[in-house]
Amino acid sequence: MHFVDAKGILSAQNGINLYRGCTHGCIYCDSRSRCYQINHAFEDIEVKQNAPQLLEKALRSKRKKCMIGTGAMCDPYMHCEEQLGLTRRCLEIIDRYGFGLAIQTKSDRILRDLDLLKSINEKSKCVVQMTLTTYDEELCKILEPNVCTTGRRFEVLQIMHENGIPTVVWLSPILPFINDTRENLEGILDYCIRARVHGVICFGIGMTLREGDREYYYAALDKHFPGLREKYHRKYGYAYEITSDHHGELIKLFHARCAEHGMIHEVGKVFDYLHEFPENKGYEQLTLF
């Protein structure tokens, strides 16, 4: 990893990215795409060492409280977070100034900061988001090799629920010819139902591929699924949106199961929930079943 001083930390949409790059090794990671201009080795994490100072300055000057988001581009709980504690320092600032938090991760390292997540949620609102793509544990270890498996993430979601913290699951991406099956979808949705998640985001049964991401993904296919790259080339060429042949059937199942169990499943409504900040101090948290 290497350290930089960032010029700013809070985006116009109130999002923060403390790191650039990732060490989780997910074979499909869109953040590898060249359009994001990560001009260093992806695993050589760029650390915005002055992020806490910049964040405190930004929050101190804000006239109105809001939700602060993190984890959209790079996971805030990568391996280096154990050593650096940058995410925790920023959560302490968010908690101190009374802002809300919408945090996204694949890692059970988030449990280290359970005390702060609870404190933020008690004062305003905290939503923990976890990505679940692959119900089969052995397949998950291939697709997402350097982070805890889906089964462990399910346990994290349960712990959040037990502590009164609402959760959202990102059911994305789903990889054609690999995990685009009814069994996989039903397994993940069963986890969501049992963990009492508030909402599930699914952009469709498929994935996206673009320059930078595509090359890494195809190399992984050659390594773990010999012959599958050629199948992708024949069917999809260099398309950006890669839609599964099973999209129609599975997306219908997705919406039906979510509606049956009271989980928000329209993408726009879930995003509205993530961005909605409780205006009054007496915020009453939504009943989580």
XYZ file of C-alpha atoms in Angstrom:
289
model
C 0.000 0.000 0.000
C 0.999 3.613 -0.395
C -0.154 6.836 1.259
C -1.441 10.067 -0.246
C -2.917 13.325 1.001
C -6.309 13.774 -0.622
C -7.583 17.204 -1.623
C -11.137 16.353 -0.593
C -13.039 13.392 0.821
C -16.798 14.067 0.694
C -18.505 13.800 -2.704
C -21.467 15.868 -3.849
C -23.667 12.876 -2.974
C -22.131 12.691 0.547
C -20.076 9.602 -0.174
C -16.529 8.901 0.969
C -13.862 6.498 -0.302
C -10.969 6.106 2.106
C -9.027 3.674 -0.068
C -8.468 3.098 -3.779
C -7.914 -0.475 -4.915
C -8.791 -3.691 -3.111
C -7.240 -6.926 -1.838
C -10.395 -9.088 -1.766
C -9.636 -10.467 -5.222
C -13.236 -10.823 -6.485
C -12.918 -12.004 -10.069
C -15.694 -9.736 -11.395
C -14.799 -6.445 -9.670
C -16.076 -3.450 -11.664
C -13.757 -1.126 -9.743
C -10.881 -2.516 -11.839
C -12.398 -0.807 -14.895
C -10.017 1.710 -16.456
C -12.656 4.430 -16.459
C -12.076 4.883 -12.720
C -8.445 5.819 -13.403
C -6.806 3.771 -10.681
C -3.338 4.228 -12.104
C -1.502 1.869 -9.788
C -1.595 -1.872 -9.206
C -5.100 -2.598 -7.946
C -3.826 -4.561 -4.948
C -1.375 -1.778 -4.032
C -3.911 0.079 -1.937
C -3.884 3.861 -2.063
C -4.578 5.141 1.444
C -6.026 8.624 1.874
C -4.183 9.209 5.119
C -5.720 12.613 5.816
C -9.307 11.395 5.298
C -10.375 11.784 8.957
C -9.216 15.397 9.083
C -10.934 16.200 5.787
C -14.132 14.463 6.874
C -14.288 16.299 10.189
C -13.790 19.631 8.436
C -16.539 18.804 5.926
C -19.067 17.646 8.526
C -18.363 20.557 10.837
C -19.267 23.004 8.080
C -22.434 21.238 6.916
C -25.615 23.091 7.803
C -27.855 20.040 7.581
C -27.325 16.481 8.786
C -27.468 13.708 6.197
C -26.494 10.115 5.511
C -22.799 9.529 4.786
C -22.123 6.620 2.440
C -18.994 4.517 2.044
C -18.025 1.260 0.346
C -19.489 1.872 -3.101
C -16.132 1.806 -4.903
C -13.663 0.182 -2.523
C -14.435 -1.898 0.541
C -13.817 0.002 3.809
C -12.870 -3.242 5.576
C -10.019 -4.573 3.474
C -7.047 -6.289 5.089
C -5.162 -3.022 5.606
C -7.975 -1.645 7.764
C -6.902 -4.019 10.542
C -3.589 -2.171 10.725
C -4.676 1.361 9.841
C -8.104 1.772 11.450
C -8.959 4.558 9.009
C -12.580 3.475 8.673
C -13.046 3.356 12.426
C -11.641 6.867 12.856
C -14.104 8.181 10.275
C -17.010 6.368 11.935
C -16.048 8.026 15.216
C -16.314 11.424 13.509
C -19.676 10.584 11.916
C -20.922 9.459 15.320
C -19.565 12.540 17.107
C -21.267 14.975 14.713
C -24.601 13.123 14.641
C -24.675 12.146 10.972
C -26.147 8.934 9.595
C -24.217 6.127 7.933
C -24.838 3.785 4.994
C -21.839 1.460 4.844
C -21.230 -1.361 2.363
C -18.809 -4.277 2.741
C -18.207 -7.969 2.084
C -16.098 -8.413 5.215
C -16.876 -9.578 8.743
C -14.236 -7.097 9.938
C -17.154 -4.700 10.265
C -18.022 -6.455 13.534
C -15.001 -4.761 15.117
C -16.923 -1.487 14.888
C -20.273 -2.780 16.115
C -20.145 -0.384 19.073
C -19.929 2.634 16.762
C -22.577 1.330 14.374
C -24.973 0.934 17.303
C -24.173 4.402 18.607
C -24.761 6.015 15.197
C -28.025 4.127 14.808
C -29.233 5.195 18.234
C -28.542 8.866 17.488
C -29.693 8.965 13.879
C -29.596 6.026 11.455
C -27.105 3.369 10.386
C -27.655 0.910 7.552
C -25.194 -1.930 6.967
C -25.073 -3.243 3.403
C -23.507 -6.576 2.451
C -22.946 -8.064 -0.985
C -24.144 -11.645 -1.437
C -23.618 -13.279 -4.816
C -22.951 -16.981 -4.298
C -24.740 -19.397 -1.973
C -22.354 -22.318 -2.588
C -19.434 -21.853 -0.210
C -16.798 -23.549 -2.358
C -17.797 -21.590 -5.447
C -17.806 -18.404 -3.365
C -14.167 -19.050 -2.416
C -13.302 -19.061 -6.131
C -15.282 -15.973 -7.076
C -14.452 -13.926 -3.950
C -11.242 -15.578 -2.718
C -9.754 -13.206 -0.128
C -12.794 -12.290 1.941
C -15.210 -14.159 4.186
C -17.769 -16.368 2.448
C -21.476 -15.765 2.022
C -22.294 -17.999 4.987
C -20.232 -15.799 7.289
C -21.754 -12.635 5.825
C -25.164 -14.089 6.623
C -24.032 -14.431 10.236
C -22.952 -10.779 10.210
C -26.388 -9.751 8.928
C -27.984 -11.714 11.755
C -25.771 -10.004 14.320
C -26.725 -6.603 12.940
C -30.408 -7.474 13.219
C -29.937 -8.674 16.796
C -28.416 -5.286 17.596
C -31.232 -3.301 15.972
C -29.219 -2.201 12.939
C -31.116 -2.363 9.621
C -29.459 -4.099 6.696
C -29.584 -4.111 2.900
C -28.211 -6.854 0.657
C -26.672 -6.251 -2.766
C -27.520 -9.339 -4.819
C -25.137 -8.478 -7.605
C -23.468 -9.447 -9.849
C -24.812 -12.804 -10.979
C -22.415 -14.466 -13.421
C -23.862 -16.204 -16.510
C -23.108 -19.939 -16.714
C -21.633 -19.858 -13.179
C -24.115 -18.852 -10.478
C -27.186 -17.807 -12.476
C -29.285 -20.673 -11.120
C -32.552 -20.963 -9.241
C -30.753 -22.836 -6.458
C -28.273 -19.990 -5.979
C -30.936 -17.287 -5.959
C -33.182 -19.171 -3.561
C -30.264 -19.822 -1.214
C -29.314 -16.144 -1.034
C -32.928 -15.011 -0.617
C -33.362 -17.551 2.167
C -30.404 -15.943 3.945
C -32.006 -12.517 3.468
C -35.320 -13.700 4.875
C -33.736 -15.402 7.883
C -31.547 -12.363 8.619
C -34.584 -10.034 8.403
C -32.921 -7.689 5.929
C -34.835 -4.513 5.175
C -34.166 -4.436 1.437
C -32.414 -6.223 -1.419
C -30.823 -4.540 -4.446
C -30.707 -6.531 -7.678
C -29.949 -4.806 -10.982
C -30.878 -7.914 -12.952
C -29.570 -11.416 -13.447
C -26.244 -10.705 -15.062
C -23.174 -8.526 -14.803
C -21.232 -5.739 -16.492
C -17.862 -5.961 -18.213
C -15.688 -3.144 -19.499
C -12.042 -2.479 -20.215
C -9.834 -3.386 -17.267
C -12.478 -5.448 -15.521
C -13.081 -7.643 -18.579
C -9.454 -8.732 -18.961
C -9.124 -9.706 -15.303
C -12.410 -11.602 -15.372
C -11.509 -13.542 -18.500
C -8.128 -14.497 -17.040
C -9.965 -15.849 -14.002
C -12.315 -17.824 -16.242
C -9.317 -19.401 -17.981
C -7.896 -20.400 -14.623
C -11.019 -21.723 -12.908
C -13.514 -22.467 -15.721
C -11.561 -23.600 -18.803
C -13.444 -22.981 -22.054
C -15.945 -20.533 -20.571
C -14.171 -17.462 -21.949
C -14.848 -18.669 -25.496
C -18.519 -19.166 -24.614
C -18.690 -15.564 -23.388
C -16.976 -14.302 -26.549
C -19.432 -16.125 -28.791
C -22.524 -15.012 -26.933
C -21.675 -11.505 -25.708
C -18.733 -10.226 -27.733
C -17.577 -6.995 -26.087
C -20.950 -5.976 -24.680
C -21.032 -3.920 -21.490
C -24.222 -5.455 -20.097
C -24.076 -9.242 -19.864
C -27.542 -10.682 -19.239
C -28.174 -14.274 -18.213
C -30.403 -16.493 -20.327
C -32.319 -17.133 -17.094
C -32.961 -13.463 -16.345
C -36.726 -13.533 -16.942
C -37.419 -16.527 -14.750
C -35.063 -15.553 -11.935
C -35.942 -11.856 -11.710
C -39.611 -12.812 -11.435
C -38.734 -15.183 -8.604
C -36.639 -12.470 -6.938
C -39.430 -9.897 -6.859
C -42.033 -12.439 -5.768
C -40.010 -13.771 -2.832
C -39.039 -10.297 -1.646
C -42.626 -9.062 -1.810
C -43.853 -12.155 0.014
C -41.496 -11.462 2.928
C -41.822 -7.697 3.082
C -38.348 -6.817 1.812
C -37.999 -3.654 -0.295
C -36.849 -4.798 -3.729
C -37.369 -1.935 -6.175
C -33.915 -0.408 -6.725
C -35.127 3.189 -6.504
C -36.977 2.596 -3.243
C -33.964 0.930 -1.650
C -31.732 3.851 -2.620
C -34.307 6.281 -1.264
C -34.186 4.408 2.033
C -30.377 4.493 2.118
C -30.306 8.269 1.554
C -33.213 9.195 3.823
C -31.992 10.879 7.000
C -34.329 11.100 10.012
C -34.982 14.785 10.515
C -35.961 14.660 14.172
C -33.897 13.423 17.085
C -36.736 11.168 18.102
C -36.287 9.022 15.010
C -38.200 5.800 15.392
C -36.388 3.004 13.647
C -38.452 0.944 11.248
C -39.668 -2.298 12.781
C -37.467 -5.108 11.515
C -39.976 -7.900 11.745
